[in-house]
């Protein structure tokens, strides 16, 4: 009897042990394996940032296979790839790099930017080879990444895999309204513009449009689940599609084939994932692509999400030398307590070859009525903000004083003209080209002052002086402007500190375009000759209500409307 109970107890114990072993919740599963493929041609300028974003992906590198193919280069793309593989290749499960340096272009190519029949077929061939490589490695996924894609969100790969979709792409942004998907196509799979009202909310991360959306075409960064049976039908090869009559373009061939096999293509914008450069037009020189990268890098800086490169790839990163901006000095106004803004602006200056002098802004938080009295500053009687119906803020006073002290320096040092920038400037695409054009066009016009960017406050047509310059009407913003010595002297001679109002209001008064006559009466000599870039070549990095928007003028404390015993005029 005792023997039987002992055996039974032992069996029960073993059974419970086996059950516990089979249901061990602590045995975490490995992440799926991913084959990342990239075709590289003449992308030496993008590779340091592209490869760095690849390395920064928060995904176990021993679960990643890298596959690179590079040929027909006229730059040093292969050198960058070899250097990367030598320095970082051992971090990954496997890295495969193949290249051919014998030729720089195809026989039927007219230029390195010409998409000939041979070039498209060559691209398609290696797209197919990339998928085959991933399958030979028994990868669970293949991630087709172009070398002009920069995944600044380290969670991108994990995020997409968690979607459990057959084919999916992260939405990428550029310096203009360009992305890696098409929202609508016609019957021949040509891009169709009639859905722009839906494109913009997607592109701008409107909360009502955030998620994963089925679209007809995706490219640039495409993740495919190779565990799906339907993945066997995925192809970029037009000869594998029965009666294919569409254009010989890899992303369209891929999209048509997916549609015929009922494979949905998804674009996800439920997070910010990164950037893609706009392609150069056929026939343009390769140097234009470098300029497009600069445009994108400046846009990324303005978003406070700059592109990065690993210090070990630094020797391949190009910055222009100090360039001629045809002014005696470039100033940037920056608060001491805003080092984050200063750092971002300095990155922009580096991209643009700007030699800039930082001017410490007068901090409104350090001001009080007594200090203003000691500085002989008196507010304009009766001034009230047109929108907020409040008196002037300490931040607005500090802003005015910051600009004013530069005007004084310009006059005292006898500078011919200077460029003054605030620390929240977004340099719009082709900034240097457009800037040079404005300087050239303004040389034949009498002027003291040029807005480079502004907020137009009146719905009236301005007089166009040249192709890119107008006579400005009532305008706001002082984010960036050129001012001459004579212009600075005119502003100083108006004695604005004795009847102070915001600098946005003062400047339109001085070129006699302010709509409020009672303010203009305080400044009888309104003789500033002003011009304005049209369209603007700079803008603020953030607008009111945008995430990350900070205003040290609007968010500052207004001066009390009650009389001050120390200075009744404040």
Coordinates of C-alpha atoms in Angstrom, one line a residue:
X1 CA 0.0 0.0 0.0
X2 CA 2.8 2.4 0.9
X3 CA 4.8 1.4 -2.1
X4 CA 1.8 2.2 -4.4
X5 CA 1.3 5.6 -2.9
X6 CA 4.9 6.5 -3.3
X7 CA 4.9 5.6 -7.0
X8 CA 1.7 7.6 -7.5
X9 CA 3.2 10.6 -5.7
X10 CA 6.4 10.4 -7.8
X11 CA 4.3 10.3 -11.1
X12 CA 2.2 13.3 -10.0
X13 CA 5.4 15.2 -9.2
X14 CA 7.0 14.4 -12.6
X15 CA 3.8 15.4 -14.4
X16 CA 3.6 18.7 -12.7
X17 CA 7.4 19.4 -13.4
X18 CA 6.9 18.6 -17.0
X19 CA 3.9 20.9 -17.2
X20 CA 5.8 23.7 -15.6
X21 CA 8.8 23.2 -18.0
X22 CA 6.5 23.3 -21.0
X23 CA 4.8 26.5 -20.0
X24 CA 7.8 28.5 -18.8
X25 CA 6.7 32.1 -19.5
X26 CA 10.2 33.3 -18.8
X27 CA 11.5 31.6 -22.0
X28 CA 11.4 34.7 -24.3
X29 CA 11.2 34.1 -28.0
X30 CA 13.9 35.4 -30.3
X31 CA 12.9 38.2 -32.6
X32 CA 12.4 37.3 -36.3
X33 CA 15.5 37.3 -38.6
X34 CA 15.6 40.1 -41.1
X35 CA 17.6 40.4 -44.4
X36 CA 18.2 44.0 -45.2
X37 CA 19.1 44.7 -48.8
X38 CA 20.4 47.9 -50.4
X39 CA 21.4 48.8 -53.9
X40 CA 23.9 51.6 -54.0
X41 CA 24.9 53.8 -56.9
X42 CA 26.6 57.2 -56.6
X43 CA 25.4 57.6 -53.0
X44 CA 28.7 58.3 -51.3
X45 CA 27.2 61.6 -49.9
X46 CA 24.2 59.8 -48.3
X47 CA 26.0 56.6 -47.1
X48 CA 27.4 57.9 -43.8
X49 CA 24.0 59.0 -42.6
X50 CA 22.2 56.0 -44.2
X51 CA 24.6 53.4 -42.6
X52 CA 24.5 55.2 -39.3
X53 CA 20.7 55.1 -39.2
X54 CA 21.0 51.4 -40.1
X55 CA 23.3 50.8 -37.1
X56 CA 21.1 52.7 -34.8
X57 CA 18.1 50.4 -35.3
X58 CA 17.1 49.0 -32.0
X59 CA 17.1 45.4 -33.2
X60 CA 19.5 42.5 -32.3
X61 CA 22.3 42.7 -35.0
X62 CA 22.8 38.9 -34.7
X63 CA 19.3 38.6 -36.2
X64 CA 20.1 40.7 -39.2
X65 CA 21.7 39.8 -42.5
X66 CA 23.0 42.7 -44.6
X67 CA 23.3 42.6 -48.4
X68 CA 24.8 45.4 -50.4
X69 CA 25.3 45.7 -54.2
X70 CA 27.1 48.6 -55.7
X71 CA 28.3 49.3 -59.3
X72 CA 28.4 51.8 -62.1
X73 CA 29.6 54.5 -59.7
X74 CA 31.4 57.7 -60.5
X75 CA 32.0 58.5 -56.8
X76 CA 33.5 56.6 -53.9
X77 CA 30.4 54.7 -52.8
X78 CA 32.3 51.4 -52.8
X79 CA 35.0 52.9 -50.5
X80 CA 32.4 53.9 -48.0
X81 CA 30.7 50.5 -48.1
X82 CA 34.0 48.6 -47.7
X83 CA 35.0 50.8 -44.8
X84 CA 31.7 50.2 -43.1
X85 CA 31.9 46.4 -43.6
X86 CA 35.5 46.4 -42.2
X87 CA 34.6 48.4 -39.1
X88 CA 31.1 47.1 -38.3
X89 CA 30.5 43.9 -40.3
X90 CA 31.3 41.5 -37.4
X91 CA 28.4 43.0 -35.4
X92 CA 25.9 41.4 -37.8
X93 CA 24.9 37.7 -38.4
X94 CA 26.3 38.1 -41.9
X95 CA 27.2 40.9 -44.3
X96 CA 27.5 40.3 -48.0
X97 CA 29.0 43.1 -50.2
X98 CA 29.4 42.7 -54.0
X99 CA 30.5 45.5 -56.3
X100 CA 31.9 46.2 -59.7
X101 CA 34.2 49.1 -60.3
X102 CA 35.0 48.5 -64.0
X103 CA 32.4 50.8 -65.6
X104 CA 30.7 54.1 -64.6
X105 CA 27.7 54.0 -66.8
X106 CA 25.6 51.7 -69.1
X107 CA 26.1 51.7 -72.8
X108 CA 22.7 53.2 -73.5
X109 CA 22.9 55.8 -70.7
X110 CA 23.2 59.4 -71.7
X111 CA 24.3 60.5 -68.3
X112 CA 24.6 59.0 -64.7
X113 CA 21.0 60.4 -64.0
X114 CA 19.5 58.9 -67.2
X115 CA 17.2 55.9 -66.5
X116 CA 17.8 53.8 -69.6
X117 CA 16.4 50.4 -70.4
X118 CA 19.6 48.6 -69.4
X119 CA 19.7 50.5 -66.1
X120 CA 16.2 49.6 -65.1
X121 CA 16.7 45.9 -66.1
X122 CA 19.9 45.9 -64.1
X123 CA 18.1 47.4 -61.0
X124 CA 15.3 44.8 -61.3
X125 CA 17.8 42.0 -61.6
X126 CA 19.5 43.0 -58.3
X127 CA 16.2 43.7 -56.6
X128 CA 15.4 40.0 -57.3
X129 CA 18.8 38.9 -56.1
X130 CA 18.3 40.7 -52.8
X131 CA 15.1 38.8 -52.2
X132 CA 16.7 35.5 -53.1
X133 CA 19.6 36.3 -50.7
X134 CA 17.2 36.8 -47.8
X135 CA 15.3 33.6 -48.6
X136 CA 18.6 31.6 -48.8
X137 CA 19.4 32.8 -45.3
X138 CA 16.0 31.6 -44.2
X139 CA 15.2 35.1 -43.1
X140 CA 11.7 35.7 -41.8
X141 CA 11.6 39.2 -43.4
X142 CA 13.3 41.1 -46.1
X143 CA 13.7 44.9 -45.7
X144 CA 14.4 46.6 -49.0
X145 CA 16.1 49.9 -48.1
X146 CA 17.4 52.5 -50.6
X147 CA 20.5 54.3 -49.7
X148 CA 18.8 57.7 -49.6
X149 CA 16.5 56.6 -46.8
X150 CA 17.4 57.7 -43.2
X151 CA 15.5 55.8 -40.4
X152 CA 16.0 58.2 -37.5
X153 CA 13.5 56.3 -35.3
X154 CA 15.5 53.4 -33.8
X155 CA 12.2 51.5 -33.2
X156 CA 11.2 51.4 -36.9
X157 CA 12.0 47.8 -37.6
X158 CA 10.4 46.5 -34.4
X159 CA 7.4 48.7 -35.0
X160 CA 6.8 47.4 -38.5
X161 CA 7.2 43.8 -37.6
X162 CA 4.7 44.1 -34.8
X163 CA 2.1 45.2 -37.4
X164 CA 2.2 41.6 -38.8
X165 CA 1.4 42.8 -42.3
X166 CA 2.7 41.0 -45.4
X167 CA 4.1 44.2 -47.0
X168 CA 4.5 47.5 -45.2
X169 CA 6.6 50.6 -45.4
X170 CA 7.2 53.4 -42.8
X171 CA 6.1 56.8 -44.1
X172 CA 9.1 59.0 -44.8
X173 CA 9.2 62.7 -45.2
X174 CA 11.4 65.0 -47.2
X175 CA 12.2 68.7 -47.4
X176 CA 9.0 69.3 -49.4
X177 CA 5.8 67.3 -49.9
X178 CA 7.5 64.2 -51.2
X179 CA 7.2 60.7 -49.6
X180 CA 7.7 57.0 -50.4
X181 CA 4.1 56.2 -51.3
X182 CA 1.5 57.0 -53.9
X183 CA -2.1 57.5 -52.6
X184 CA -3.7 57.2 -56.0
X185 CA -2.9 55.9 -59.5
X186 CA -4.8 55.8 -62.8
X187 CA -5.6 52.6 -64.8
X188 CA -2.0 52.6 -66.2
X189 CA -0.5 52.9 -62.7
X190 CA 0.6 56.5 -63.4
X191 CA 0.7 58.8 -60.3
X192 CA -2.6 60.6 -60.0
X193 CA -3.0 64.0 -58.2
X194 CA -6.7 64.0 -57.4
X195 CA -6.2 62.8 -53.8
X196 CA -4.0 65.6 -52.5
X197 CA -6.7 66.5 -50.0
X198 CA -6.0 63.1 -48.4
X199 CA -2.3 63.1 -48.9
X200 CA -1.5 66.2 -46.9
X201 CA -3.2 65.0 -43.7
X202 CA -1.3 61.8 -43.9
X203 CA 2.0 63.5 -44.6
X204 CA 1.5 66.0 -41.8
X205 CA 0.5 63.4 -39.2
X206 CA -3.0 64.6 -38.7
X207 CA -4.4 62.6 -35.7
X208 CA -7.4 61.6 -37.7
X209 CA -5.2 60.0 -40.4
X210 CA -2.6 58.3 -38.3
X211 CA -2.2 54.5 -38.6
X212 CA -1.5 52.0 -41.4
X213 CA -3.2 52.6 -44.7
X214 CA -3.5 50.5 -47.9
X215 CA -2.0 52.4 -50.8
X216 CA -1.3 51.3 -54.4
X217 CA 2.5 52.1 -54.5
X218 CA 5.3 52.0 -51.8
X219 CA 9.0 52.2 -52.3
X220 CA 12.3 53.3 -50.6
X221 CA 11.8 51.2 -47.4
X222 CA 9.7 48.1 -47.9
X223 CA 9.4 45.3 -45.4
X224 CA 8.1 41.9 -46.6
X225 CA 7.1 38.9 -44.5
X226 CA 8.8 35.9 -46.1
X227 CA 6.9 33.5 -43.8
X228 CA 3.7 34.3 -45.7
X229 CA 2.9 31.8 -48.6
X230 CA 2.0 34.8 -50.8
X231 CA 5.6 36.0 -50.5
X232 CA 6.5 33.4 -53.1
X233 CA 4.6 35.5 -55.6
X234 CA 6.4 38.8 -54.8
X235 CA 8.6 40.0 -57.7
X236 CA 10.1 43.1 -59.4
X237 CA 10.5 41.2 -62.7
X238 CA 8.1 42.2 -65.4
X239 CA 8.7 39.0 -67.3
X240 CA 7.2 37.0 -64.3
X241 CA 3.9 38.9 -64.7
X242 CA 1.5 37.7 -67.4
X243 CA 0.7 40.3 -70.0
X244 CA 2.5 43.1 -68.2
X245 CA 2.3 46.2 -70.3
X246 CA 3.1 48.9 -67.7
X247 CA 6.2 51.1 -67.5
X248 CA 9.6 49.6 -66.8
X249 CA 9.9 50.9 -63.3
X250 CA 10.7 48.6 -60.4
X251 CA 8.2 50.1 -57.9
X252 CA 5.3 50.1 -60.4
X253 CA 6.1 46.5 -61.5
X254 CA 6.2 45.5 -57.8
X255 CA 2.8 47.3 -57.2
X256 CA 1.0 45.8 -60.2
X257 CA 2.2 42.3 -59.2
X258 CA 1.0 42.8 -55.6
X259 CA -2.4 43.9 -56.8
X260 CA -2.8 40.9 -59.1
X261 CA -2.0 38.6 -56.3
X262 CA -4.2 40.3 -53.7
X263 CA -1.2 41.4 -51.6
X264 CA -2.0 44.7 -49.9
X265 CA 0.7 47.3 -49.6
X266 CA 0.6 49.4 -46.4
X267 CA 2.1 52.7 -45.4
X268 CA 2.3 53.5 -41.7
X269 CA 2.4 57.0 -40.3
X270 CA 1.5 56.3 -36.6
X271 CA 5.0 57.4 -35.6
X272 CA 7.8 59.5 -37.1
X273 CA 10.2 57.1 -38.8
X274 CA 12.6 59.2 -40.8
X275 CA 13.4 60.8 -44.1
X276 CA 13.9 60.2 -47.8
X277 CA 15.6 62.6 -50.3
X278 CA 13.7 63.8 -53.3
X279 CA 15.1 62.3 -56.5
X280 CA 16.9 64.4 -59.0
X281 CA 15.4 64.9 -62.4
X282 CA 16.7 63.0 -65.4
X283 CA 19.6 64.9 -67.0
X284 CA 20.5 66.9 -63.9
X285 CA 24.1 66.6 -62.7
X286 CA 24.9 64.3 -59.8
X287 CA 25.9 67.4 -57.8
X288 CA 22.2 68.3 -57.6
X289 CA 21.7 65.2 -55.5
X290 CA 24.2 66.5 -53.0
X291 CA 22.2 69.7 -52.8
X292 CA 19.0 67.7 -52.3
X293 CA 20.7 66.0 -49.3
X294 CA 21.7 69.4 -47.9
X295 CA 18.0 70.6 -48.3
X296 CA 16.9 67.5 -46.4
X297 CA 19.5 67.8 -43.7
X298 CA 18.4 71.5 -43.1
X299 CA 14.8 70.4 -43.0
X300 CA 15.6 67.6 -40.5
X301 CA 17.5 70.2 -38.3
X302 CA 14.4 72.4 -38.4
X303 CA 12.3 69.5 -37.1
X304 CA 14.8 69.0 -34.2
X305 CA 15.5 65.5 -35.6
X306 CA 18.8 66.0 -37.4
X307 CA 20.5 63.3 -39.4
X308 CA 23.5 61.7 -37.7
X309 CA 26.6 59.9 -38.7
X310 CA 29.0 57.6 -36.8
X311 CA 32.3 59.2 -35.9
X312 CA 34.1 56.4 -37.6
X313 CA 32.5 57.4 -40.9
X314 CA 33.2 61.1 -40.4
X315 CA 35.9 61.3 -43.1
X316 CA 33.3 60.6 -45.7
X317 CA 31.0 63.5 -44.6
X318 CA 31.2 66.6 -46.7
X319 CA 30.6 70.2 -45.6
X320 CA 31.1 73.3 -47.8
X321 CA 33.9 75.7 -47.0
X322 CA 33.1 79.1 -45.6
X323 CA 31.0 80.7 -48.4
X324 CA 30.5 84.3 -49.4
X325 CA 27.2 85.7 -48.3
X326 CA 28.1 89.2 -49.6
X327 CA 27.6 90.9 -46.2
X328 CA 30.1 92.3 -43.7
X329 CA 28.8 90.1 -40.9
X330 CA 26.2 87.5 -40.1
X331 CA 24.6 87.7 -36.6
X332 CA 22.5 85.1 -34.8
X333 CA 20.4 86.3 -31.8
X334 CA 20.2 83.6 -29.1
X335 CA 19.2 83.5 -25.5
X336 CA 21.8 82.1 -23.1
X337 CA 19.2 79.7 -21.7
X338 CA 18.4 78.2 -25.2
X339 CA 21.5 76.2 -26.0
X340 CA 19.4 73.6 -27.7
X341 CA 18.3 76.2 -30.3
X342 CA 21.9 77.4 -30.7
X343 CA 23.2 73.9 -31.3
X344 CA 20.7 73.2 -34.0
X345 CA 21.3 76.6 -35.7
X346 CA 25.1 75.9 -35.6
X347 CA 24.4 72.6 -37.5
X348 CA 22.5 74.6 -40.2
X349 CA 25.3 77.1 -40.5
X350 CA 27.8 74.3 -41.0
X351 CA 25.7 72.8 -43.8
X352 CA 25.5 76.3 -45.4
X353 CA 29.1 77.4 -45.0
X354 CA 28.0 80.3 -42.8
X355 CA 30.5 82.1 -40.6
X356 CA 28.1 83.5 -37.9
X357 CA 28.6 85.6 -34.8
X358 CA 26.3 84.8 -31.9
X359 CA 24.8 87.8 -30.1
X360 CA 23.4 87.0 -26.6
X361 CA 19.8 88.1 -26.6
X362 CA 18.4 90.4 -24.0
X363 CA 16.4 88.0 -21.8
X364 CA 13.0 89.4 -20.9
X365 CA 13.1 87.4 -17.7
X366 CA 15.9 89.5 -16.5
X367 CA 14.0 92.8 -17.0
X368 CA 11.9 94.8 -14.6
X369 CA 10.5 98.3 -14.6
X370 CA 13.5 99.6 -12.7
X371 CA 16.0 98.2 -15.2
X372 CA 14.0 99.6 -18.1
X373 CA 13.9 103.0 -16.5
X374 CA 17.7 102.9 -16.1
X375 CA 18.0 102.0 -19.8
X376 CA 15.8 104.9 -20.8
X377 CA 13.2 102.6 -22.2
X378 CA 9.6 103.9 -22.3
X379 CA 6.6 102.0 -23.8
X380 CA 4.5 103.6 -26.4
X381 CA 1.4 105.0 -24.7
X382 CA -1.8 103.1 -25.5
X383 CA -0.1 100.2 -27.3
X384 CA -2.1 97.0 -27.2
X385 CA -1.4 93.7 -29.0
X386 CA -3.9 93.4 -31.9
X387 CA -4.7 89.8 -31.2
X388 CA -4.3 89.1 -27.5
X389 CA -5.4 92.6 -26.4
X390 CA -2.6 92.9 -23.9
X391 CA 0.3 95.3 -23.4
X392 CA 3.8 94.5 -24.5
X393 CA 5.5 91.5 -22.8
X394 CA 9.0 91.5 -21.3
X395 CA 10.0 89.0 -23.9
X396 CA 9.0 91.4 -26.7
X397 CA 11.0 94.1 -25.0
X398 CA 14.0 91.8 -24.8
X399 CA 13.6 90.9 -28.5
X400 CA 13.5 94.5 -29.6
X401 CA 16.6 95.4 -27.5
X402 CA 18.5 92.4 -29.0
X403 CA 17.9 93.7 -32.5
X404 CA 18.5 97.3 -31.5
X405 CA 22.0 96.6 -30.1
X406 CA 23.0 95.0 -33.4
X407 CA 21.7 98.0 -35.4
X408 CA 23.9 100.2 -33.1
X409 CA 26.9 98.0 -33.8
X410 CA 26.3 98.2 -37.6
X411 CA 26.2 101.9 -37.5
X412 CA 29.2 102.4 -35.2
X413 CA 31.4 99.9 -37.0
X414 CA 30.5 101.3 -40.4
X415 CA 29.4 98.0 -41.9
X416 CA 28.0 98.3 -45.4
X417 CA 25.3 95.6 -44.7
X418 CA 24.8 92.6 -42.5
X419 CA 22.5 89.6 -42.2
X420 CA 20.6 89.2 -38.9
X421 CA 19.0 85.9 -38.0
X422 CA 17.1 84.7 -35.0
X423 CA 17.6 81.2 -33.6
X424 CA 14.6 79.5 -34.9
X425 CA 15.2 79.7 -38.7
X426 CA 14.2 77.0 -41.1
X427 CA 16.4 77.5 -44.2
X428 CA 14.1 76.5 -47.1
X429 CA 15.3 74.4 -50.0
X430 CA 17.9 75.9 -52.3
X431 CA 18.5 78.6 -49.7
X432 CA 22.0 79.7 -50.9
X433 CA 21.0 79.7 -54.6
X434 CA 17.9 81.8 -53.8
X435 CA 19.9 84.1 -51.4
X436 CA 22.5 84.8 -54.1
X437 CA 19.7 85.6 -56.6
X438 CA 18.1 88.1 -54.1
X439 CA 21.4 89.8 -53.5
X440 CA 22.0 90.1 -57.2
X441 CA 18.5 91.4 -58.0
X442 CA 18.6 93.9 -55.1
X443 CA 21.8 95.4 -56.3
X444 CA 19.9 97.5 -58.9
X445 CA 17.2 98.7 -56.4
X446 CA 17.5 101.3 -53.7
X447 CA 17.0 99.6 -50.4
X448 CA 17.9 99.7 -46.7
X449 CA 16.3 96.5 -45.6
X450 CA 15.3 93.1 -47.1
X451 CA 13.0 90.5 -45.4
X452 CA 14.2 87.0 -46.1
X453 CA 11.1 85.5 -44.4
X454 CA 8.0 87.1 -43.0
X455 CA 4.3 86.7 -42.2
X456 CA 2.2 88.8 -44.6
X457 CA -0.5 90.5 -42.6
X458 CA -2.6 92.1 -45.4
X459 CA -4.5 90.4 -48.2
X460 CA -3.4 92.7 -50.9
X461 CA -1.2 92.3 -54.0
X462 CA 2.3 93.7 -53.4
X463 CA 4.2 95.6 -56.1
X464 CA 6.8 93.2 -57.6
X465 CA 10.1 94.9 -58.1
X466 CA 12.0 92.0 -59.6
X467 CA 11.4 88.3 -60.2
X468 CA 12.1 87.5 -56.5
X469 CA 11.6 90.8 -54.7
X470 CA 8.5 92.8 -53.8
X471 CA 7.7 96.0 -51.9
X472 CA 6.4 94.7 -48.6
X473 CA 3.1 95.7 -47.2
X474 CA 2.3 95.2 -43.5
X475 CA 4.3 92.2 -42.3
X476 CA 5.4 90.4 -39.2
X477 CA 8.5 88.5 -38.1
X478 CA 12.2 89.3 -37.8
X479 CA 13.5 85.8 -38.1
X480 CA 15.9 86.9 -40.8
X481 CA 16.7 90.1 -42.7
X482 CA 19.5 92.0 -44.4
X483 CA 20.0 95.6 -43.2
X484 CA 22.4 98.3 -44.5
X485 CA 24.3 100.8 -42.5
X486 CA 21.9 103.5 -43.7
X487 CA 18.9 101.4 -42.7
X488 CA 20.3 100.8 -39.2
X489 CA 20.9 104.6 -38.9
X490 CA 17.3 105.4 -39.9
X491 CA 16.0 103.0 -37.3
X492 CA 18.2 104.4 -34.6
X493 CA 17.4 108.0 -35.5
X494 CA 13.7 107.3 -35.0
X495 CA 14.5 106.9 -31.2
X496 CA 12.3 103.8 -30.8
X497 CA 13.4 103.2 -27.2
X498 CA 11.5 106.3 -26.1
X499 CA 8.2 105.0 -27.5
X500 CA 8.7 101.2 -27.6
X501 CA 6.5 98.7 -29.3
X502 CA 7.3 95.2 -30.7
X503 CA 9.9 95.1 -33.4
X504 CA 7.4 93.4 -35.7
X505 CA 5.2 96.5 -35.5
X506 CA 8.1 99.0 -35.6
X507 CA 9.6 97.9 -38.9
X508 CA 6.3 98.2 -40.9
X509 CA 5.8 101.7 -39.4
X510 CA 9.3 102.7 -40.6
X511 CA 8.6 101.6 -44.2
X512 CA 5.2 103.3 -43.9
X513 CA 3.0 100.3 -44.3
X514 CA 1.5 100.0 -40.8
X515 CA -2.3 100.2 -40.9
X516 CA -2.6 101.9 -37.5
X517 CA -2.2 105.7 -37.9
X518 CA -2.0 106.4 -34.2
X519 CA 1.2 104.4 -34.0
X520 CA 2.7 106.0 -37.1
X521 CA 2.2 109.5 -35.7
X522 CA 5.0 108.7 -33.1
X523 CA 7.5 108.3 -36.0
X524 CA 7.1 111.2 -38.5
X525 CA 10.2 110.3 -40.6
X526 CA 9.1 106.9 -42.0
X527 CA 11.6 106.5 -44.8
X528 CA 13.0 103.0 -44.6
X529 CA 13.4 101.6 -48.1
X530 CA 12.3 98.0 -47.6
X531 CA 12.2 94.9 -49.9
X532 CA 11.0 91.4 -49.3
X533 CA 12.0 88.0 -50.7
X534 CA 9.0 86.6 -52.6
X535 CA 8.6 83.8 -52.0
X536 CA 10.3 83.7 -48.7
X537 CA 13.6 81.8 -48.5
X538 CA 13.4 81.1 -44.7
X539 CA 10.5 80.3 -42.3
X540 CA 10.2 79.6 -38.6
X541 CA 11.1 76.1 -37.5
X542 CA 7.8 75.9 -35.6
X543 CA 4.5 77.6 -35.8
X544 CA 2.0 78.3 -33.0
X545 CA 0.4 75.1 -31.8
X546 CA 3.0 72.8 -33.4
X547 CA 4.7 70.2 -31.1
X548 CA 8.0 71.8 -29.9
X549 CA 6.8 75.4 -30.4
X550 CA 8.4 77.8 -28.0
X551 CA 8.0 81.6 -28.0
X552 CA 10.1 83.6 -25.5
X553 CA 8.2 86.7 -26.5
X554 CA 4.5 85.6 -26.6
X555 CA 4.8 83.3 -23.5
X556 CA 6.5 86.0 -21.5
X557 CA 4.8 88.1 -18.8
X558 CA 3.1 91.3 -20.0
X559 CA 3.9 94.5 -18.3
X560 CA 1.4 95.5 -15.7
X561 CA -1.2 98.0 -17.0
X562 CA -1.1 99.6 -13.6
X563 CA 1.1 102.7 -13.3
X564 CA 4.6 102.0 -11.8
X565 CA 5.7 104.3 -9.0
X566 CA 9.3 104.2 -10.1
X567 CA 8.4 104.9 -13.7
X568 CA 4.8 106.0 -14.3
X569 CA 5.2 105.6 -18.1
X570 CA 5.7 101.8 -17.8

